[in-house]
Structures are given as structure tokens and as C-alpha cells.
Amino acid sequence: MREAEFNSPPRGSPSQCCPGTYRGVINSIRTFTHSERYGLVWVHGQAAVGKSVSLQTLAKELQGDLAATFFFPKLGMCESRRVLLTIAHQLAMHYPPYCSYLYECMQIDPAFLNKTSEMLFETLFTTPTLHNLFSIHPDRHYVIIIDGLDSQDEKEQPNLLDLVHRFFRDHPTSPFMWI
């Protein structure tokens, strides 16, 4: 879903924080992304308090450390599989060995894209992380931002969160920080 990327033309002009607003939230998240802490950050708050615009601003500021983004469309639901495939596509654009790995997966089993979210997560994230296919600095976190998950189907939200949580519980040295 190209329209889910933070700088996608179909999303229109990206929202930005007014100078100085939400700076505390953005700085806290930035500090967390450079720490040795757990790789999952949950940003929460009431509707219309600025979560999305803060994450949009953060995505723009993190260009060198930004691996992928998924901003849910305002209208309509989106299943976890589409989120995972969109993020994998963005990662493939940044990491050539990962792109080659995905190509091989499709050559071996083109139907792997139709697997369950759990099996897809294993193929798209767990296996390539274990095989060190992301050519990145070992002392840095690379950020994956998902925004608007709270507005999605009540079954999809916990499913996606559980997949990411289990991944980091089982693989704490992963180079990715999910926000």
C-alpha cells in the first residue's frame, strides 16, 4: 500500500507539527530509539491530541534511521498481512540482501504471500533477522513506524502487536525499533 508510506503522494502534503509543539514527545521517542532498550514503543493518547502529526514529524526527522512506515488510511480497515507486506516492500528498497531473499522466497513458493499473518511475519522478519540480512550498524536501531493501528479492526490490532511483541521477546538483539 504505497499510500501508507509517510511521504507518499497519494497521502497529500504530509502534516507537520507547528514549530515547538509536541517537541517533548518527539524528543522522548528519539531518545528511546537510540537507547539499548526494548524494540517496541507504544504511543498512546486521546483522539486528536497529535499522535499522528508527531509520528509524521518524527518520520521526517529520522530519515537516516527510518526503515519503514505505515500510516493507516483514515477510512477503511486494513488487515495485518497488508501492513506486513507494505513494510517488507519498504525494507527491500533499503536492504539489497533482503530484497534478494524475498525474490528467492517468491521463486521457491509464490504462494507464501497468501500465508497467515504469523507465517508471513516469520518469513518476512524473523528468518531474515536471524540470517543477518539487514546490512546495518549493529549498535543502531532502525525505526519502523505504524500509525493509526488503534483505529483498525479489534482482531487485527492485537494480532499485529502480539507478532511484534513475541518477535522482540524472542530476538532482543533485532536492529529494528517498532513504534
PDB file of C-alpha atoms in Angstrom:
ATOM      1  CA  MET A   1       0.000   0.000   0.000  1.00  0.00           C
ATOM      2  CA  ARG A   2       2.173   2.836  -1.272  1.00  0.00           C
ATOM      3  CA  GLU A   3      -0.324   5.352   0.058  1.00  0.00           C
ATOM      4  CA  ALA A   4       0.559   4.209   3.599  1.00  0.00           C
ATOM      5  CA  GLU A   5       4.149   5.495   3.396  1.00  0.00           C
ATOM      6  CA  PHE A   6       4.700   8.744   5.272  1.00  0.00           C
ATOM      7  CA  ASN A   7       5.893  10.646   2.173  1.00  0.00           C
ATOM      8  CA  SER A   8       3.560   9.072  -0.368  1.00  0.00           C
ATOM      9  CA  PRO A   9       1.993  11.424  -2.954  1.00  0.00           C
ATOM     10  CA  PRO A  10      -1.491   9.856  -2.522  1.00  0.00           C
ATOM     11  CA  ARG A  11      -1.446  10.950   1.154  1.00  0.00           C
ATOM     12  CA  GLY A  12      -1.090  14.538   0.038  1.00  0.00           C
ATOM     13  CA  SER A  13       1.043  17.067   1.802  1.00  0.00           C
ATOM     14  CA  PRO A  14       2.276  15.443   4.990  1.00  0.00           C
ATOM     15  CA  SER A  15       1.168  17.027   8.229  1.00  0.00           C
ATOM     16  CA  GLN A  16       3.889  18.588  10.298  1.00  0.00           C
ATOM     17  CA  CYS A  17       3.928  19.858  13.850  1.00  0.00           C
ATOM     18  CA  CYS A  18       3.962  23.605  14.308  1.00  0.00           C
ATOM     19  CA  PRO A  19       7.471  24.609  15.390  1.00  0.00           C
ATOM     20  CA  GLY A  20       7.999  23.800  19.053  1.00  0.00           C
ATOM     21  CA  THR A  21       4.801  21.776  19.543  1.00  0.00           C
ATOM     22  CA  TYR A  22       4.963  18.114  20.589  1.00  0.00           C
ATOM     23  CA  ARG A  23       8.726  18.527  20.886  1.00  0.00           C
ATOM     24  CA  GLY A  24       8.782  16.711  24.248  1.00  0.00           C
ATOM     25  CA  VAL A  25       7.026  13.658  22.813  1.00  0.00           C
ATOM     26  CA  ILE A  26       9.180  13.591  19.683  1.00  0.00           C
ATOM     27  CA  ASN A  27      12.416  14.018  21.660  1.00  0.00           C
ATOM     28  CA  SER A  28      11.420  11.255  24.091  1.00  0.00           C
ATOM     29  CA  ILE A  29      10.811   8.845  21.233  1.00  0.00           C
ATOM     30  CA  ARG A  30      14.057   9.859  19.504  1.00  0.00           C
ATOM     31  CA  THR A  31      15.997   9.267  22.723  1.00  0.00           C
ATOM     32  CA  PHE A  32      14.356   5.876  23.083  1.00  0.00           C
ATOM     33  CA  THR A  33      15.301   4.880  19.524  1.00  0.00           C
ATOM     34  CA  HIS A  34      18.987   5.428  20.338  1.00  0.00           C
ATOM     35  CA  SER A  35      18.915   3.517  23.615  1.00  0.00           C
ATOM     36  CA  GLU A  36      19.616  -0.138  24.275  1.00  0.00           C
ATOM     37  CA  ARG A  37      16.041  -0.701  25.406  1.00  0.00           C
ATOM     38  CA  TYR A  38      13.315  -2.976  24.157  1.00  0.00           C
ATOM     39  CA  GLY A  39      12.402  -2.513  20.497  1.00  0.00           C
ATOM     40  CA  LEU A  40       8.735  -1.630  20.779  1.00  0.00           C
ATOM     41  CA  VAL A  41       7.296   1.794  21.636  1.00  0.00           C
ATOM     42  CA  TRP A  42       3.549   2.332  22.082  1.00  0.00           C
ATOM     43  CA  VAL A  43       2.453   5.948  21.594  1.00  0.00           C
ATOM     44  CA  HIS A  44      -0.983   6.499  23.085  1.00  0.00           C
ATOM     45  CA  GLY A  45      -3.344   9.315  23.939  1.00  0.00           C
ATOM     46  CA  GLN A  46      -6.824  10.669  23.366  1.00  0.00           C
ATOM     47  CA  ALA A  47      -8.116  11.198  19.836  1.00  0.00           C
ATOM     48  CA  ALA A  48      -6.879  14.394  18.171  1.00  0.00           C
ATOM     49  CA  VAL A  49      -4.034  15.096  20.628  1.00  0.00           C
ATOM     50  CA  GLY A  50      -1.395  14.978  17.890  1.00  0.00           C
ATOM     51  CA  LYS A  51      -0.122  11.395  17.831  1.00  0.00           C
ATOM     52  CA  SER A  52      -0.228  11.141  14.044  1.00  0.00           C
ATOM     53  CA  VAL A  53       1.290  14.534  13.355  1.00  0.00           C
ATOM     54  CA  SER A  54       4.024  13.798  15.924  1.00  0.00           C
ATOM     55  CA  LEU A  55       4.847  10.492  14.220  1.00  0.00           C
ATOM     56  CA  GLN A  56       4.737  12.164  10.804  1.00  0.00           C
ATOM     57  CA  THR A  57       7.229  14.768  12.023  1.00  0.00           C
ATOM     58  CA  LEU A  58       9.371  12.083  13.629  1.00  0.00           C
ATOM     59  CA  ALA A  59       9.421  10.090  10.368  1.00  0.00           C
ATOM     60  CA  LYS A  60      10.686  13.125   8.505  1.00  0.00           C
ATOM     61  CA  GLU A  61      13.372  13.808  11.139  1.00  0.00           C
ATOM     62  CA  LEU A  62      14.551  10.189  11.308  1.00  0.00           C
ATOM     63  CA  GLN A  63      15.346   9.861   7.606  1.00  0.00           C
ATOM     64  CA  GLY A  64      18.728   8.185   8.196  1.00  0.00           C
ATOM     65  CA  ASP A  65      17.339   5.800  10.807  1.00  0.00           C
ATOM     66  CA  LEU A  66      13.909   5.261   9.268  1.00  0.00           C
ATOM     67  CA  ALA A  67      13.437   1.776   7.840  1.00  0.00           C
ATOM     68  CA  ALA A  68       9.703   1.820   7.016  1.00  0.00           C
ATOM     69  CA  THR A  69       6.388   3.490   7.805  1.00  0.00           C
ATOM     70  CA  PHE A  70       2.752   2.528   7.630  1.00  0.00           C
ATOM     71  CA  PHE A  71       0.163   5.260   8.184  1.00  0.00           C
ATOM     72  CA  PHE A  72      -3.279   3.672   8.160  1.00  0.00           C
ATOM     73  CA  PRO A  73      -5.749   5.315   5.818  1.00  0.00           C
ATOM     74  CA  LYS A  74      -8.349   7.467   7.548  1.00  0.00           C
ATOM     75  CA  LEU A  75     -11.212   5.423   6.175  1.00  0.00           C
ATOM     76  CA  GLY A  76     -11.421   1.676   5.881  1.00  0.00           C
ATOM     77  CA  MET A  77      -9.777  -1.228   7.583  1.00  0.00           C
ATOM     78  CA  CYS A  78      -6.570  -2.946   6.676  1.00  0.00           C
ATOM     79  CA  GLU A  79      -5.549  -6.451   7.632  1.00  0.00           C
ATOM     80  CA  SER A  80      -2.223  -7.239   9.297  1.00  0.00           C
ATOM     81  CA  ARG A  81      -0.949  -9.074   6.226  1.00  0.00           C
ATOM     82  CA  ARG A  82      -1.116  -5.901   4.110  1.00  0.00           C
ATOM     83  CA  VAL A  83       0.747  -3.961   6.789  1.00  0.00           C
ATOM     84  CA  LEU A  84       3.500  -6.597   6.921  1.00  0.00           C
ATOM     85  CA  LEU A  85       3.811  -6.782   3.131  1.00  0.00           C
ATOM     86  CA  THR A  86       3.992  -2.989   2.831  1.00  0.00           C
ATOM     87  CA  ILE A  87       6.721  -2.776   5.455  1.00  0.00           C
ATOM     88  CA  ALA A  88       8.628  -5.631   3.805  1.00  0.00           C
ATOM     89  CA  HIS A  89       8.464  -3.819   0.470  1.00  0.00           C
ATOM     90  CA  GLN A  90       9.978  -0.681   2.006  1.00  0.00           C
ATOM     91  CA  LEU A  91      12.711  -2.725   3.735  1.00  0.00           C
ATOM     92  CA  ALA A  92      13.543  -4.405   0.430  1.00  0.00           C
ATOM     93  CA  MET A  93      14.160  -0.975  -1.099  1.00  0.00           C
ATOM     94  CA  HIS A  94      16.714  -0.176   1.647  1.00  0.00           C
ATOM     95  CA  TYR A  95      18.489  -3.526   2.053  1.00  0.00           C
ATOM     96  CA  PRO A  96      19.583  -5.345  -1.152  1.00  0.00           C
ATOM     97  CA  PRO A  97      20.352  -8.699   0.579  1.00  0.00           C
ATOM     98  CA  TYR A  98      16.816  -8.670   1.992  1.00  0.00           C
ATOM     99  CA  CYS A  99      15.420  -7.888  -1.450  1.00  0.00           C
ATOM    100  CA  SER A 100      17.294 -10.894  -2.860  1.00  0.00           C
ATOM    101  CA  TYR A 101      15.968 -13.059  -0.039  1.00  0.00           C
ATOM    102  CA  LEU A 102      12.364 -12.036  -0.837  1.00  0.00           C
ATOM    103  CA  TYR A 103      12.934 -12.747  -4.511  1.00  0.00           C
ATOM    104  CA  GLU A 104      14.178 -16.247  -3.633  1.00  0.00           C
ATOM    105  CA  CYS A 105      11.164 -16.818  -1.384  1.00  0.00           C
ATOM    106  CA  MET A 106       8.845 -15.923  -4.239  1.00  0.00           C
ATOM    107  CA  GLN A 107      10.757 -18.195  -6.637  1.00  0.00           C
ATOM    108  CA  ILE A 108      10.522 -21.137  -4.238  1.00  0.00           C
ATOM    109  CA  ASP A 109       6.909 -20.582  -3.195  1.00  0.00           C
ATOM    110  CA  PRO A 110       4.971 -17.748  -4.857  1.00  0.00           C
ATOM    111  CA  ALA A 111       2.018 -18.566  -2.576  1.00  0.00           C
ATOM    112  CA  PHE A 112       3.970 -17.581   0.554  1.00  0.00           C
ATOM    113  CA  LEU A 113       2.356 -14.136   0.260  1.00  0.00           C
ATOM    114  CA  ASN A 114      -1.013 -15.781   0.970  1.00  0.00           C
ATOM    115  CA  LYS A 115       0.036 -17.385   4.261  1.00  0.00           C
ATOM    116  CA  THR A 116      -1.320 -16.413   7.657  1.00  0.00           C
ATOM    117  CA  SER A 117      -0.003 -13.276   9.353  1.00  0.00           C
ATOM    118  CA  GLU A 118       2.008 -15.453  11.732  1.00  0.00           C
ATOM    119  CA  MET A 119       3.719 -17.395   8.943  1.00  0.00           C
ATOM    120  CA  LEU A 120       4.228 -14.232   6.918  1.00  0.00           C
ATOM    121  CA  PHE A 121       5.861 -12.468   9.876  1.00  0.00           C
ATOM    122  CA  GLU A 122       8.197 -15.440  10.305  1.00  0.00           C
ATOM    123  CA  THR A 123       9.211 -15.316   6.630  1.00  0.00           C
ATOM    124  CA  LEU A 124       9.401 -11.536   6.295  1.00  0.00           C
ATOM    125  CA  PHE A 125      11.050 -10.570   9.586  1.00  0.00           C
ATOM    126  CA  THR A 126      12.202 -13.402  11.845  1.00  0.00           C
ATOM    127  CA  THR A 127      14.126 -15.534   9.351  1.00  0.00           C
ATOM    128  CA  PRO A 128      15.947 -12.647   7.635  1.00  0.00           C
ATOM    129  CA  THR A 129      16.854 -11.118  11.002  1.00  0.00           C
ATOM    130  CA  LEU A 130      18.293 -14.426  12.199  1.00  0.00           C
ATOM    131  CA  HIS A 131      20.327 -14.649   8.994  1.00  0.00           C
ATOM    132  CA  ASN A 132      21.520 -11.041   9.378  1.00  0.00           C
ATOM    133  CA  LEU A 133      20.166  -9.914   6.001  1.00  0.00           C
ATOM    134  CA  PHE A 134      19.820  -6.307   7.063  1.00  0.00           C
ATOM    135  CA  SER A 135      23.180  -4.682   6.421  1.00  0.00           C
ATOM    136  CA  ILE A 136      23.013  -2.146   9.192  1.00  0.00           C
ATOM    137  CA  HIS A 137      25.192  -0.915  12.020  1.00  0.00           C
ATOM    138  CA  PRO A 138      24.907  -3.313  14.992  1.00  0.00           C
ATOM    139  CA  ASP A 139      24.791  -0.501  17.569  1.00  0.00           C
ATOM    140  CA  ARG A 140      21.845   1.336  15.999  1.00  0.00           C
ATOM    141  CA  HIS A 141      18.120   0.821  15.879  1.00  0.00           C
ATOM    142  CA  TYR A 142      16.294   1.384  12.628  1.00  0.00           C
ATOM    143  CA  VAL A 143      12.759   2.582  13.073  1.00  0.00           C
ATOM    144  CA  ILE A 144       9.520   1.147  11.706  1.00  0.00           C
ATOM    145  CA  ILE A 145       6.559   3.442  12.404  1.00  0.00           C
ATOM    146  CA  ILE A 146       2.968   2.198  12.288  1.00  0.00           C
ATOM    147  CA  ASP A 147       0.373   4.901  12.878  1.00  0.00           C
ATOM    148  CA  GLY A 148      -3.369   4.555  13.290  1.00  0.00           C
ATOM    149  CA  LEU A 149      -3.376   0.960  14.461  1.00  0.00           C
ATOM    150  CA  ASP A 150      -5.867   1.907  17.171  1.00  0.00           C
ATOM    151  CA  SER A 151      -8.452   2.793  14.531  1.00  0.00           C
ATOM    152  CA  GLN A 152      -8.379  -0.659  12.956  1.00  0.00           C
ATOM    153  CA  ASP A 153     -10.316  -3.889  13.420  1.00  0.00           C
ATOM    154  CA  GLU A 154     -10.317  -5.112  17.017  1.00  0.00           C
ATOM    155  CA  LYS A 155      -8.945  -8.514  15.892  1.00  0.00           C
ATOM    156  CA  GLU A 156      -6.170  -7.096  13.728  1.00  0.00           C
ATOM    157  CA  GLN A 157      -4.691  -4.710  16.287  1.00  0.00           C
ATOM    158  CA  PRO A 158      -3.838  -7.290  18.981  1.00  0.00           C
ATOM    159  CA  ASN A 159      -2.702  -9.790  16.361  1.00  0.00           C
ATOM    160  CA  LEU A 160      -0.124  -7.424  14.886  1.00  0.00           C
ATOM    161  CA  LEU A 161       1.019  -6.215  18.305  1.00  0.00           C
ATOM    162  CA  ASP A 162       1.397  -9.788  19.508  1.00  0.00           C
ATOM    163  CA  LEU A 163       3.546 -10.716  16.494  1.00  0.00           C
ATOM    164  CA  VAL A 164       5.885  -7.767  17.079  1.00  0.00           C
ATOM    165  CA  HIS A 165       5.975  -8.304  20.850  1.00  0.00           C
ATOM    166  CA  ARG A 166       6.827 -12.022  20.535  1.00  0.00           C
ATOM    167  CA  PHE A 167       9.497 -11.214  17.975  1.00  0.00           C
ATOM    168  CA  PHE A 168      11.297  -8.829  20.325  1.00  0.00           C
ATOM    169  CA  ARG A 169      10.839 -11.088  23.303  1.00  0.00           C
ATOM    170  CA  ASP A 170      12.478 -13.941  21.391  1.00  0.00           C
ATOM    171  CA  HIS A 171      15.027 -11.806  19.461  1.00  0.00           C
ATOM    172  CA  PRO A 172      16.030  -8.866  21.665  1.00  0.00           C
ATOM    173  CA  THR A 173      19.078  -8.036  19.531  1.00  0.00           C
ATOM    174  CA  SER A 174      16.958  -7.214  16.479  1.00  0.00           C
ATOM    175  CA  PRO A 175      18.124  -3.999  14.795  1.00  0.00           C
ATOM    176  CA  PHE A 176      14.585  -2.653  14.452  1.00  0.00           C
ATOM    177  CA  MET A 177      12.596  -0.427  16.763  1.00  0.00           C
ATOM    178  CA  TRP A 178       8.853  -0.587  16.127  1.00  0.00           C
ATOM    179  CA  ILE A 179       6.804   2.479  17.054  1.00  0.00           C
TER     180      ILE A 179
END
